[in-house]
């Protein structure tokens, strides 16, 4: 059916200027059109506000009130200045005058607030009316952009985040790597990239299903994240591949220790959908600047090293550089040798006398672990003890050292030798054992060794790692008479609070301070300060690494109680130490010489 002529003409005769269009209509149509336009503004999904040239609100629609928080009765007919004072967050008011003066449409997006102060994103479009000549009104169209902005932010987040593991994705990691490289270049620092790939993950996906595979990836991500230290970065590159960024590494050895810690995390099973799954990983490592000067080269070389790790049997790690690979393999060989050292009888306990600076007599001995390997020879303690700590082997080895030292001490006592204090180091891993108190007291009872003659040497970091547990453990040990000495005092946190909290009995001045105290004023000041702390807290002061007579004189003047070091005796095997104790050597108080 064709349109009526009047309506056809009405539609076809609408000009671009809405004011002229209204004027051109017959009176009846003009009234109806005005009502229709008012209804359109009322039902418009956008918020609408109309303000006249006298800055008075002519009208608003319900959407405006809902979006801004104004009640209709509180805003219609009000002056703009009053509304702006009540609600300065709506930027429409700030732009209104400009729209009136220039007659131009203004549009923008703003992060503003509602009448109640809640924040939201708003799009404003101010249309002067009529468009030509002096504007009599400004019509404001406002839209709440918060949902759109939130969706954009979420999309941006997803663009840089792996949705499954909630780790940064490849894109985010690439940006971080570029930035870290820039800082490393400007500061002349090293960094390491470690690319990890789960071994035979495809089999789990194919046999148990992708849902189980996804849960396994989430479990692996959580465990890897728990091993990160401040400054480290972890990302999922895709599939079953993760990447670790270690910025500002000190040396090759520190990288090895970190990677071995990460690899050790795969020794424990993972949980997925109430199933226990065992999975290992291969790792390829590249270093900056040795293995590349830019991100793409470092990633490519880490991937090449990962391929070497996979082809050499999986469940291991490889460095891109052949020389570093050889060093890493030596670490692995040493670790395997250490695992059999206890059973093969290659470990031994040496003893270094601790001498009183007041009487010149031996008052104690420190038990020191030694490893004599049939092929490597005498392995330095700082070479294998950190390795034992990392692998957990220090727990059985530490128990063996304590048992051996207590047995030797009992034999010396039975032979009529002096009743000396026995100092034994307790590692952080041993200290975390749930039944460490029972183990220590059980060994003492087994060897008929008096616990009051036992002096446990613990580093500051061990105590501060878990203050409540440390307090509980030491309280029980001290009830049995065991004493506590802080080893390497001054090299860690050196908090005075724990000296009181744990009722510490003694502190040891680290050999690194003693060694240069005669030539380095800073070291001399540190030794003096530590001795002052010890005297004020009434603690036993023992200096390590004393090798010269003048060092001994200085320590005595500073109030040090005891010393140990090559000046009196190097660490001795049990038989030689027993022979020395039988001689009962005394250091002259006037001229301290052995």
CSV table of C-alpha atoms in Angstrom, one decimal, residues 14 57 85 158 170 245 283 286 343 485 496 518 575 594:
chain,number,residue,atom,x,y,z
A,14,UNK,CA,13.2,17.1,6.1
A,57,UNK,CA,18.6,22.9,33.3
A,85,UNK,CA,28.8,22.7,43.2
A,158,UNK,CA,44.2,-11.5,28.3
A,170,UNK,CA,54.9,-15.1,25.4
A,245,UNK,CA,64.2,-15.0,33.6
A,283,UNK,CA,65.9,-27.2,30.7
A,286,UNK,CA,71.4,-19.2,27.8
A,343,UNK,CA,77.9,-45.4,52.1
A,485,UNK,CA,76.2,-20.0,69.0
A,496,UNK,CA,70.1,-7.7,68.0
A,518,UNK,CA,95.1,-5.6,60.6
A,575,UNK,CA,93.5,-39.5,65.8
A,594,UNK,CA,101.2,-22.2,70.6
